[in-house]
Coordinates of N, CA, C and O in Angstrom, one line a residue:
M433 N 4.3 -7.5 30.5 CA 3.2 -7.4 29.8 C 3.5 -7.2 28.3 O 3.8 -5.6 28.3
L434 N 3.2 -7.5 27.3 CA 2.7 -6.9 26.0 C 1.6 -7.1 25.2 O 0.9 -8.2 25.5
R435 N 1.4 -6.4 24.8 CA 0.2 -6.0 24.1 C 0.2 -5.8 22.6 O 0.9 -4.8 21.8
A436 N -0.9 -6.2 22.1 CA -1.0 -6.3 20.5 C -2.2 -5.3 20.2 O -3.4 -5.6 20.9
L437 N -2.1 -4.7 19.2 CA -3.7 -4.1 18.6 C -4.0 -5.1 17.6 O -3.7 -5.8 16.4
I438 N -5.3 -5.6 17.7 CA -5.8 -6.5 16.4 C -7.1 -5.4 15.9 O -8.0 -5.2 17.0
V439 N -6.5 -5.2 14.7 CA -7.6 -4.3 14.0 C -8.8 -5.2 13.3 O -7.9 -5.9 12.2
V440 N -10.4 -5.3 13.5 CA -11.0 -6.5 12.8 C -11.8 -6.2 11.3 O -12.5 -4.8 11.8
D441 N -11.4 -6.7 10.6 CA -12.0 -6.1 9.3 C -12.8 -4.8 8.9 O -14.0 -5.1 8.4
V442 N -11.5 -4.0 8.3 CA -12.0 -2.9 7.8 C -11.8 -3.0 6.8 O -10.0 -2.7 6.2
Q443 N -12.9 -3.1 5.9 CA -13.1 -3.7 4.4 C -13.8 -2.9 3.9 O -14.7 -2.2 4.7
N444 N -14.1 -2.7 2.7 CA -14.4 -1.9 1.3 C -15.5 -2.3 1.8 O -16.8 -1.7 2.0
D445 N -16.0 -3.9 2.0 CA -17.5 -4.0 1.5 C -18.3 -3.8 2.8 O -19.6 -4.1 3.5
F446 N -17.7 -3.3 4.2 CA -18.2 -3.0 5.9 C -18.2 -1.6 5.6 O -18.2 -1.3 7.1
C447 N -17.8 -0.7 4.8 CA -17.9 0.1 4.9 C -18.4 0.9 4.1 O -19.1 0.4 2.7
E448 N -19.2 2.4 4.2 CA -20.2 2.8 3.4 C -19.9 2.8 1.5 O -18.7 3.0 1.2
G449 N -20.6 2.7 0.7 CA -20.9 2.3 -0.3 C -20.5 0.7 -0.3 O -20.8 0.2 -1.7
G450 N -20.1 -0.3 0.6 CA -19.9 -1.4 0.5 C -21.1 -2.4 0.2 O -21.9 -2.2 0.6
S451 N -20.8 -3.9 -0.4 CA -22.3 -4.6 -0.1 C -23.0 -4.9 1.2 O -24.0 -5.3 1.2
L452 N -22.1 -4.4 2.5 CA -22.6 -4.8 3.9 C -22.6 -3.9 4.5 O -21.7 -3.7 5.7
A453 N -22.2 -2.2 4.1 CA -22.1 -1.3 4.9 C -22.3 -1.1 5.5 O -23.6 -1.0 6.1
V454 N -21.4 -0.6 6.9 CA -21.9 -0.1 8.5 C -21.5 1.3 8.8 O -20.5 1.7 8.3
P455 N -22.5 1.7 9.1 CA -23.2 3.0 9.5 C -21.2 3.9 10.2 O -20.7 3.1 11.0
G456 N -20.3 4.6 9.8 CA -19.4 4.9 10.2 C -18.5 3.9 10.2 O -17.2 4.7 10.9
G457 N -18.3 2.9 9.6 CA -17.6 2.4 8.9 C -16.3 3.3 8.1 O -15.0 2.8 8.8
A458 N -16.5 4.0 7.5 CA -15.1 5.0 7.4 C -15.1 5.5 7.8 O -13.0 5.9 8.1
E459 N -15.1 6.4 8.9 CA -14.7 6.7 10.2 C -13.9 6.2 10.9 O -13.1 6.6 11.0
A460 N -13.9 5.4 11.5 CA -13.7 4.1 12.3 C -12.3 3.9 11.5 O -11.2 3.9 11.6
A461 N -12.4 3.8 10.1 CA -11.1 3.1 9.4 C -9.9 4.4 9.7 O -9.0 4.4 9.6
F462 N -11.0 5.2 9.4 CA -9.4 7.0 9.7 C -8.9 7.2 10.9 O -7.9 7.1 11.0
R463 N -10.2 6.9 12.5 CA -9.8 7.0 13.3 C -8.8 5.8 13.7 O -7.8 6.0 14.4
I464 N -8.5 4.7 13.2 CA -7.8 3.6 13.8 C -6.5 4.2 13.2 O -5.2 3.5 13.5
S465 N -6.5 4.5 11.2 CA -5.4 4.7 10.9 C -4.0 5.7 11.6 O -2.8 5.4 11.5
E466 N -5.1 6.8 12.5 CA -4.5 8.2 12.7 C -3.5 7.2 13.8 O -2.5 8.2 14.2
M467 N -4.6 6.4 14.6 CA -4.1 6.1 15.8 C -2.6 5.0 15.1 O -1.3 5.1 16.1
L468 N -2.8 4.4 14.6 CA -1.4 3.6 14.3 C -0.4 4.1 13.3 O 0.8 4.3 13.2
H469 N -0.7 5.7 13.0 CA 0.4 6.7 12.0 C 1.3 7.3 13.7 O 2.5 6.9 13.5
H470 N 0.5 7.3 14.5 CA 1.3 7.6 15.6 C 1.8 6.9 16.1 O 3.0 6.9 16.7
W471 N 1.7 6.0 16.1 CA 1.9 4.1 17.2 C 3.3 3.9 16.2 O 4.3 3.7 16.5
S472 N 3.0 3.8 14.8 CA 4.5 3.9 13.7 C 5.3 4.5 14.2 O 6.6 4.0 13.5
G473 N 4.8 5.7 14.3 CA 5.7 7.3 14.1 C 6.8 7.2 15.3 O 7.4 8.4 15.8
K474 N 6.0 6.0 16.3 CA 7.1 6.8 17.6 C 6.4 7.7 18.3 O 7.4 7.8 19.3
D475 N 5.6 8.1 18.3 CA 4.4 8.9 18.8 C 4.9 9.2 20.2 O 3.7 7.8 20.8
P476 N 5.3 10.2 21.5 CA 4.9 9.0 22.8 C 3.8 9.2 23.6 O 3.6 8.2 24.1
K477 N 2.9 9.7 23.3 CA 1.5 10.0 23.1 C 0.5 8.8 23.3 O -0.3 8.6 22.9
A478 N 1.2 8.3 21.9 CA 0.7 6.5 21.3 C 0.5 5.9 22.3 O 1.1 5.4 22.7
P479 N -0.4 4.7 22.5 CA -0.5 3.8 22.7 C 1.2 2.7 22.8 O 1.7 2.7 21.2
D480 N 1.0 1.8 23.1 CA 2.4 1.1 23.9 C 1.9 -0.6 23.1 O 2.4 -1.1 24.0
Y481 N 2.3 -0.3 22.1 CA 2.0 -2.0 21.3 C 2.7 -2.6 21.0 O 4.0 -1.8 19.8
H482 N 3.1 -3.5 21.1 CA 4.5 -4.2 20.7 C 4.1 -5.1 18.9 O 5.4 -4.6 18.3
V483 N 3.0 -5.1 18.9 CA 2.4 -5.8 17.5 C 1.1 -4.9 17.2 O 0.3 -4.8 18.3
A484 N 1.1 -5.1 15.4 CA -0.5 -4.3 15.6 C -0.9 -5.2 14.2 O 0.6 -5.7 13.2
V485 N -1.3 -6.4 14.2 CA -2.2 -6.9 12.8 C -3.7 -6.7 12.7 O -3.9 -5.7 14.0
A486 N -4.5 -7.3 11.6 CA -5.3 -7.5 11.4 C -6.2 -8.0 11.0 O -5.5 -9.4 10.6
T487 N -7.2 -8.4 10.8 CA -8.1 -9.3 9.9 C -8.9 -8.8 9.1 O -8.8 -8.0 9.1
R488 N -9.1 -9.8 7.9 CA -10.3 -9.9 6.5 C -11.2 -11.2 6.8 O -10.3 -11.7 6.7
D489 N -12.1 -10.5 6.6 CA -12.6 -11.6 5.8 C -12.7 -12.2 3.8 O -11.9 -10.7 3.2
H490 N -12.6 -12.9 3.8 CA -11.4 -13.5 2.6 C -12.1 -14.8 2.0 O -12.1 -15.8 1.9
H491 N -13.6 -14.4 1.3 CA -14.2 -15.8 0.9 C -14.3 -16.2 -0.4 O -13.8 -15.2 -1.6
V492 N -14.1 -17.1 -0.8 CA -13.8 -18.2 -2.1 C -14.9 -18.3 -2.2 O -15.8 -18.1 -3.1
D493 N -15.8 -19.3 -1.3 CA -17.7 -19.7 -1.7 C -17.6 -20.6 -0.5 O -17.0 -21.3 0.4
P494 N -18.4 -19.5 1.3 CA -18.7 -19.8 2.2 C -19.5 -20.6 1.9 O -20.5 -20.7 3.6
G495 N -19.9 -21.5 0.7 CA -21.4 -21.4 1.7 C -22.1 -21.5 1.8 O -22.7 -19.9 1.4
D496 N -23.6 -21.7 2.8 CA -24.7 -20.9 2.7 C -24.7 -19.9 3.7 O -25.8 -19.2 4.2
H497 N -23.2 -19.3 4.1 CA -23.0 -17.9 4.5 C -23.7 -16.7 4.0 O -23.8 -15.7 3.7
F498 N -23.2 -16.8 2.4 CA -23.9 -16.1 1.5 C -25.6 -16.7 1.6 O -26.1 -18.0 0.9
S499 N -26.0 -15.7 0.7 CA -27.6 -15.8 1.0 C -28.3 -14.2 -0.7 O -28.1 -13.4 -0.1
D500 N -28.8 -15.3 -1.4 CA -29.4 -14.3 -2.3 C -30.9 -13.8 -1.7 O -31.5 -12.8 -2.1
R501 N -31.3 -14.0 -1.2 CA -32.3 -14.0 0.6 C -32.2 -14.2 1.9 O -32.5 -14.8 3.1
P502 N -31.0 -13.6 2.3 CA -30.3 -13.5 3.8 C -31.0 -13.4 4.6 O -31.9 -12.3 4.5
D503 N -30.8 -14.0 5.5 CA -31.9 -13.2 7.0 C -30.7 -12.9 7.8 O -31.3 -12.1 9.0
F504 N -29.4 -12.1 8.4 CA -28.8 -11.5 8.1 C -28.5 -11.6 9.7 O -28.6 -10.7 10.1
D505 N -28.1 -12.6 9.7 CA -28.0 -13.7 10.8 C -27.0 -14.3 10.5 O -25.7 -14.4 11.4
R506 N -27.2 -15.2 10.5 CA -26.5 -16.5 9.5 C -26.5 -16.6 8.2 O -24.8 -17.0 7.3
S507 N -26.7 -16.1 7.6 CA -26.8 -15.7 5.7 C -26.7 -14.2 5.6 O -27.4 -13.6 6.2
W508 N -25.8 -13.8 4.7 CA -25.9 -12.5 4.1 C -25.8 -12.1 2.9 O -25.2 -13.3 2.2
P509 N -25.7 -10.9 2.5 CA -25.3 -10.9 0.8 C -23.8 -11.0 0.2 O -22.9 -10.9 1.4
P510 N -23.4 -11.8 -0.8 CA -22.3 -11.5 -1.0 C -21.0 -11.0 -0.6 O -21.5 -9.6 -0.8
H511 N -19.9 -11.3 0.3 CA -19.4 -10.0 0.8 C -17.8 -10.2 0.6 O -17.6 -11.5 0.7
C512 N -16.7 -9.0 0.6 CA -15.6 -9.8 0.9 C -15.5 -11.4 0.0 O -14.1 -12.0 0.3
V513 N -15.6 -11.5 -1.1 CA -15.1 -12.0 -1.8 C -13.6 -11.7 -2.6 O -13.6 -10.9 -3.1
V514 N -13.2 -13.4 -2.4 CA -11.5 -12.8 -3.4 C -11.4 -12.1 -4.4 O -12.0 -13.1 -5.0
G515 N -10.2 -11.6 -4.6 CA -10.3 -10.7 -5.6 C -11.4 -9.8 -6.0 O -11.2 -9.3 -7.2
T516 N -11.9 -9.3 -5.5 CA -13.2 -7.8 -5.6 C -12.8 -6.8 -4.7 O -11.4 -7.3 -3.5
D517 N -12.8 -6.0 -5.1 CA -11.8 -4.5 -4.0 C -12.9 -4.6 -2.8 O -12.4 -4.0 -2.2
G518 N -14.2 -5.2 -2.9 CA -14.6 -5.1 -1.7 C -14.2 -5.6 -0.5 O -14.1 -5.4 0.6
E519 N -13.3 -7.0 -1.0 CA -12.0 -7.5 0.2 C -11.2 -6.7 0.6 O -10.8 -7.2 1.7
A520 N -11.4 -5.5 -0.3 CA -9.8 -5.2 0.3 C -9.8 -4.1 1.8 O -10.6 -4.0 1.5
F521 N -8.5 -3.5 2.1 CA -8.8 -2.7 3.3 C -9.6 -1.2 2.6 O -8.7 -0.7 1.5
H522 N -10.0 -0.5 3.9 CA -10.7 0.6 3.4 C -9.3 1.5 2.8 O -8.5 1.5 3.6
P523 N -9.6 2.4 1.8 CA -8.7 3.2 1.7 C -8.3 4.4 3.2 O -7.2 4.8 3.2
N524 N -9.2 4.6 3.7 CA -8.6 5.1 4.9 C -7.9 4.5 5.9 O -7.5 5.3 7.1
L525 N -7.2 3.6 5.9 CA -7.2 2.3 6.6 C -5.4 2.1 5.8 O -5.3 1.5 4.8
D526 N -4.5 2.8 6.6 CA -2.9 2.2 6.1 C -2.3 1.3 6.5 O -2.4 0.9 7.7
P527 N -2.3 0.1 5.7 CA -1.9 -1.2 6.5 C -0.6 -1.1 6.5 O -0.3 -2.6 7.0
Q528 N 0.2 -0.3 6.4 CA 1.8 -0.7 6.4 C 2.1 -0.9 7.9 O 3.3 -1.4 8.1
P529 N 1.3 -0.7 8.6 CA 2.4 -0.8 10.0 C 1.6 -2.0 10.3 O 2.2 -3.1 11.7
F530 N 0.8 -2.8 9.8 CA 0.5 -4.5 10.5 C 2.2 -5.3 10.3 O 2.3 -5.2 9.1
D531 N 2.2 -6.2 11.4 CA 3.0 -7.2 11.4 C 2.3 -8.5 11.1 O 3.3 -9.2 10.6
A532 N 0.9 -9.1 10.8 CA 0.3 -9.7 9.7 C -1.1 -9.0 9.8 O -1.4 -9.2 10.8
V533 N -1.4 -9.8 8.5 CA -2.5 -10.3 8.5 C -3.8 -11.6 8.3 O -2.8 -12.6 7.6
F534 N -4.3 -11.9 9.3 CA -5.4 -12.7 9.1 C -6.6 -13.4 8.7 O -7.3 -12.5 8.7
L535 N -6.5 -13.8 7.4 CA -7.4 -14.5 6.6 C -8.4 -15.1 7.1 O -7.9 -16.2 7.6
K536 N -9.8 -14.7 6.6 CA -11.0 -15.6 7.5 C -11.8 -15.9 6.5 O -12.4 -15.2 5.8
G537 N -12.1 -17.2 7.1 CA -14.5 -17.3 6.1 C -13.9 -17.8 4.5 O -14.7 -17.8 3.8
E538 N -12.9 -18.4 4.3 CA -12.6 -18.6 2.8 C -13.7 -19.9 2.2 O -14.2 -19.6 1.3
H539 N -13.9 -20.8 3.1 CA -15.4 -21.8 2.5 C -16.2 -22.1 3.9 O -16.9 -23.3 3.9
A540 N -15.9 -20.9 4.8 CA -17.1 -21.0 5.9 C -17.3 -19.8 6.2 O -16.5 -19.2 6.3
A541 N -18.3 -20.0 7.0 CA -18.6 -18.4 7.8 C -17.5 -18.4 8.7 O -17.0 -19.4 9.5
A542 N -17.0 -17.5 8.7 CA -15.9 -17.1 10.1 C -16.1 -15.9 10.6 O -15.5 -14.3 10.0
Y543 N -16.5 -15.3 12.1 CA -16.6 -14.5 12.7 C -15.3 -13.5 13.2 O -15.3 -13.0 13.3
S544 N -15.1 -14.7 14.1 CA -13.4 -14.6 14.9 C -12.4 -14.3 14.0 O -12.2 -15.0 13.4
G545 N -11.4 -12.8 14.7 CA -10.5 -12.9 14.2 C -9.3 -14.5 14.0 O -8.6 -14.8 13.7
F546 N -10.1 -15.0 15.3 CA -9.3 -16.4 15.3 C -9.1 -17.3 14.8 O -8.5 -18.3 15.5
E547 N -10.4 -17.5 13.9 CA -10.7 -18.3 12.9 C -10.1 -18.4 12.0 O -9.3 -18.8 11.0
G548 N -8.8 -16.9 11.9 CA -8.4 -16.5 10.9 C -6.5 -17.3 10.7 O -6.3 -17.8 11.6
R549 N -6.2 -17.3 9.2 CA -4.7 -17.5 9.9 C -3.9 -16.5 8.8 O -4.5 -16.0 7.8
T550 N -2.6 -17.0 9.0 CA -1.9 -15.7 8.0 C -1.4 -16.6 6.5 O -2.0 -17.7 6.5
T551 N -0.9 -16.5 5.3 CA -0.9 -17.0 4.3 C 0.3 -18.1 4.5 O 0.3 -18.6 3.8
D552 N 0.5 -18.2 5.2 CA 1.8 -19.2 6.1 C 1.5 -19.9 7.1 O 1.6 -21.3 7.0
G553 N -0.3 -19.6 7.5 CA -0.5 -21.3 7.9 C -0.9 -20.5 9.3 O -1.6 -21.7 10.2
S554 N -0.6 -19.7 10.2 CA -0.7 -19.0 11.5 C -1.8 -19.2 11.7 O -2.3 -17.7 11.4
T555 N -2.1 -19.2 13.2 CA -3.2 -19.0 14.0 C -2.9 -17.8 14.3 O -2.3 -17.2 14.9
L556 N -4.2 -17.0 14.5 CA -4.2 -15.8 15.4 C -3.4 -16.2 17.0 O -2.6 -14.9 17.5
A557 N -4.0 -16.7 17.5 CA -3.6 -17.2 18.6 C -2.3 -18.0 19.0 O -1.6 -17.1 20.0
D558 N -1.6 -18.5 18.2 CA -0.3 -19.0 18.5 C 0.4 -17.8 17.9 O 1.7 -17.8 18.4
W559 N 0.2 -17.3 16.9 CA 1.0 -15.8 16.6 C 1.3 -14.8 17.3 O 2.4 -14.5 18.0
L560 N -0.3 -14.9 18.1 CA 0.6 -13.7 19.6 C 1.3 -14.3 20.3 O 1.8 -13.4 20.9
R561 N 1.0 -15.8 20.6 CA 1.9 -16.2 22.1 C 3.4 -16.5 21.2 O 4.5 -16.4 22.0
G562 N 3.7 -16.7 20.3 CA 5.0 -16.1 19.5 C 6.1 -15.5 19.8 O 6.9 -15.5 19.8
H563 N 4.6 -14.1 19.6 CA 5.2 -12.8 19.8 C 5.3 -12.4 21.6 O 5.2 -11.4 22.0
D564 N 4.8 -13.7 22.4 CA 4.8 -12.9 23.5 C 3.5 -12.3 24.6 O 3.6 -11.5 25.5
I565 N 2.7 -12.0 23.7 CA 1.5 -10.9 23.8 C 0.8 -12.0 25.5 O 0.7 -13.0 24.8
T566 N 0.8 -11.2 26.0 CA -0.6 -11.0 26.8 C -1.9 -10.2 27.1 O -2.3 -10.4 27.6
H567 N -1.2 -9.1 26.5 CA -2.8 -8.3 26.8 C -3.2 -7.7 25.2 O -2.1 -8.0 24.1
V568 N -4.2 -7.7 24.6 CA -4.9 -6.9 23.3 C -5.4 -6.5 23.8 O -7.1 -6.5 24.2
D569 N -6.2 -5.2 22.0 CA -6.9 -4.2 22.3 C -7.4 -4.8 21.0 O -6.5 -4.8 20.0
V570 N -8.8 -4.7 21.0 CA -9.7 -5.4 19.8 C -10.0 -4.0 19.0 O -10.7 -2.9 20.0
C571 N -10.6 -3.6 17.6 CA -11.2 -2.4 17.4 C -11.5 -3.0 15.8 O -10.8 -4.2 15.3
G572 N -12.6 -1.9 15.0 CA -13.2 -2.4 13.8 C -14.6 -2.6 13.6 O -14.9 -1.9 13.9
I573 N -14.5 -3.0 12.8 CA -16.0 -3.7 12.2 C -16.7 -4.9 12.2 O -15.7 -6.1 11.3
A574 N -17.6 -5.5 12.6 CA -18.7 -4.8 13.0 C -18.6 -4.8 14.4 O -18.7 -6.4 15.0
T575 N -19.0 -4.3 15.6 CA -19.2 -4.4 16.6 C -19.8 -5.4 16.8 O -19.0 -6.1 18.2
D576 N -20.8 -5.5 17.0 CA -21.9 -7.0 17.3 C -22.0 -7.9 16.5 O -22.6 -8.9 16.8
Y577 N -20.5 -8.2 15.4 CA -20.1 -9.2 14.6 C -18.6 -9.6 15.5 O -18.4 -10.4 15.8
C578 N -17.9 -9.3 13.6 CA -16.9 -9.9 14.3 C -15.7 -9.1 15.2 O -15.1 -9.7 15.6
V579 N -16.0 -8.2 15.3 CA -15.2 -7.3 17.3 C -15.5 -7.7 18.4 O -14.9 -8.5 18.8
R580 N -17.2 -8.4 18.4 CA -17.3 -9.3 19.4 C -17.0 -10.8 19.4 O -16.3 -10.7 20.4
A581 N -16.7 -11.5 18.4 CA -16.8 -12.6 18.3 C -15.1 -12.5 18.9 O -14.5 -13.2 19.6
T582 N -14.2 -11.8 17.9 CA -12.7 -11.9 18.1 C -12.5 -11.4 19.4 O -11.8 -12.2 20.5
A583 N -13.3 -10.2 19.9 CA -12.6 -9.7 21.6 C -13.3 -11.4 22.1 O -12.6 -11.3 23.7
L584 N -14.0 -11.6 22.0 CA -14.8 -12.9 23.3 C -14.0 -13.9 23.6 O -13.4 -15.3 24.1
D585 N -13.3 -14.5 22.0 CA -11.7 -15.7 21.6 C -10.9 -15.3 22.0 O -9.9 -15.9 22.5
A586 N -10.7 -14.1 22.3 CA -9.2 -13.3 22.8 C -9.4 -13.6 24.2 O -8.4 -14.1 24.4
V587 N -10.6 -13.3 24.5 CA -10.6 -13.8 26.6 C -10.6 -15.6 26.4 O -9.9 -15.8 27.5
K588 N -11.1 -16.0 25.6 CA -11.0 -17.3 25.6 C -9.6 -18.4 25.5 O -9.4 -19.1 25.9
A589 N -9.3 -17.4 24.7 CA -7.6 -17.7 24.7 C -6.6 -17.0 25.6 O -5.2 -17.8 25.8
G590 N -7.3 -16.9 26.7 CA -6.3 -16.0 27.6 C -5.3 -15.3 28.1 O -5.1 -14.6 28.6
F591 N -5.9 -14.0 26.8 CA -5.8 -12.6 26.3 C -6.0 -11.8 27.3 O -7.9 -11.9 27.3
D592 N -5.5 -11.0 28.0 CA -6.4 -9.1 28.9 C -6.6 -9.0 27.9 O -5.6 -8.5 26.7
T593 N -8.2 -8.8 27.7 CA -8.6 -7.9 26.3 C -9.6 -6.9 26.7 O -9.8 -6.4 27.3
R594 N -8.8 -5.5 25.5 CA -9.6 -4.2 26.3 C -10.5 -4.2 24.6 O -9.7 -4.8 23.2
L595 N -11.7 -3.7 24.2 CA -12.4 -3.4 23.1 C -12.0 -2.2 23.1 O -12.5 -0.8 24.1
L596 N -11.7 -1.0 22.3 CA -12.0 0.2 21.9 C -12.8 1.4 21.6 O -13.0 0.9 19.7
R597 N -13.7 1.3 21.9 CA -15.1 1.2 21.4 C -15.2 2.5 20.2 O -15.9 2.7 19.6
R598 N -13.9 3.7 20.2 CA -14.2 4.9 19.5 C -13.7 4.6 18.1 O -14.3 4.9 17.3
L599 N -13.2 3.5 18.1 CA -12.3 2.8 17.3 C -12.7 1.8 16.5 O -12.8 1.2 15.7
C600 N -14.4 1.6 16.5 CA -15.6 0.8 16.7 C -16.4 1.3 15.8 O -16.8 2.3 15.8
A601 N -17.7 1.0 14.8 CA -18.4 1.0 14.3 C -19.8 -0.3 13.6 O -18.9 -1.3 13.7
G602 N -20.6 -0.1 14.4 CA -21.6 -1.3 14.9 C -22.4 -0.9 13.8 O -22.8 -0.3 13.3
V603 N -23.2 -2.8 13.2 CA -24.2 -2.4 12.6 C -25.3 -1.6 13.4 O -25.9 -0.8 12.0
A604 N -25.8 -2.1 14.6 CA -27.4 -1.1 14.8 C -27.2 -0.8 16.5 O -26.1 -2.1 17.3
P605 N -27.8 0.2 16.8 CA -27.8 0.4 18.3 C -28.0 -1.1 19.1 O -27.3 -0.8 20.4
Q606 N -29.0 -1.5 18.7 CA -29.5 -1.8 19.8 C -28.5 -3.4 20.0 O -28.6 -4.6 21.0
S607 N -28.1 -3.7 19.1 CA -26.8 -5.0 18.8 C -26.3 -4.6 19.3 O -25.2 -5.9 19.8
T608 N -25.3 -4.0 19.1 CA -24.7 -3.0 19.2 C -24.2 -2.6 20.9 O -23.4 -3.7 21.7
D609 N -25.5 -2.4 21.8 CA -25.3 -2.7 23.4 C -25.4 -3.9 23.8 O -24.6 -4.4 24.7
R610 N -25.9 -4.9 22.7 CA -26.1 -6.0 23.4 C -24.6 -6.8 23.4 O -24.5 -7.5 24.6
A611 N -23.9 -6.5 22.1 CA -22.8 -7.4 22.0 C -21.2 -6.5 23.9 O -20.9 -7.5 23.8
L612 N -21.5 -4.9 23.3 CA -21.1 -5.0 24.3 C -21.3 -5.2 25.7 O -20.3 -5.5 26.4
G613 N -22.2 -5.4 25.8 CA -22.7 -6.4 27.6 C -22.6 -6.9 27.2 O -21.6 -8.0 28.4
E614 N -22.5 -8.4 26.4 CA -22.1 -9.8 26.6 C -20.5 -9.6 26.6 O -19.8 -10.7 27.6
M615 N -19.8 -8.9 25.6 CA -18.7 -8.2 26.0 C -18.3 -8.7 27.4 O -17.3 -9.0 28.0
Q616 N -18.2 -7.6 28.1 CA -18.2 -7.1 29.6 C -18.4 -8.2 30.7 O -17.6 -8.1 31.4
D617 N -19.4 -8.8 30.5 CA -19.4 -9.8 30.9 C -19.0 -11.0 31.3 O -18.4 -12.2 32.2
A618 N -18.0 -10.9 29.9 CA -17.4 -12.2 29.3 C -15.8 -12.1 30.0 O -14.9 -12.6 30.4
G619 N -15.6 -10.5 30.5 CA -14.5 -10.0 30.6 C -13.3 -9.3 29.9 O -12.0 -8.5 30.7
V620 N -14.5 -8.6 29.0 CA -13.5 -7.5 28.0 C -13.7 -6.6 28.7 O -14.7 -6.1 29.5
R621 N -12.7 -5.3 29.5 CA -12.7 -4.4 29.5 C -13.2 -2.9 28.3 O -12.7 -3.9 26.8
L622 N -14.4 -2.1 28.5 CA -14.9 -1.7 27.6 C -13.6 -0.2 27.6 O -13.5 0.2 29.0
Q623 N -13.3 0.3 26.8 CA -12.6 2.1 26.8 C -12.7 2.7 25.6 O -13.4 2.3 24.5

């Protein structure tokens, strides 16, 4: 059994001060980075991950995913545009421990990290399987959108999946609770 950590979209635009700020995003970034620091430092109390990866929204022209009058369901204000500071990892998150980064949403909406690819074209599912991963832990931003979609796709792809709630930030309590229920019903273990 080899386990991977998947860190979802901990980017400037999704943290306080960003174009789609999620309350608690900067704090989640700090907690994730702290855990990664212990893991990469081989702290015996740290989780036993074989690899750690991250996803990033990476929009060039995602069509109707961006809107001047967003409905905040299928359309959103511009965010994580390639070449802007909003696309970068939040400064509270140290990206050095990541073994790979998966970019998603260049020319279409993309919520799940499993829609992303590395710069050499590897998909998340193929990359994880290539590293003999059977179990994944998912955390990041936002619990009720991209974290939810990534965790659900992890289950569909056959990975034993846990959600690390303490290392997540959600947009709103009601949609976060709904997403947690949906993930649990699909077989994601909440931790």
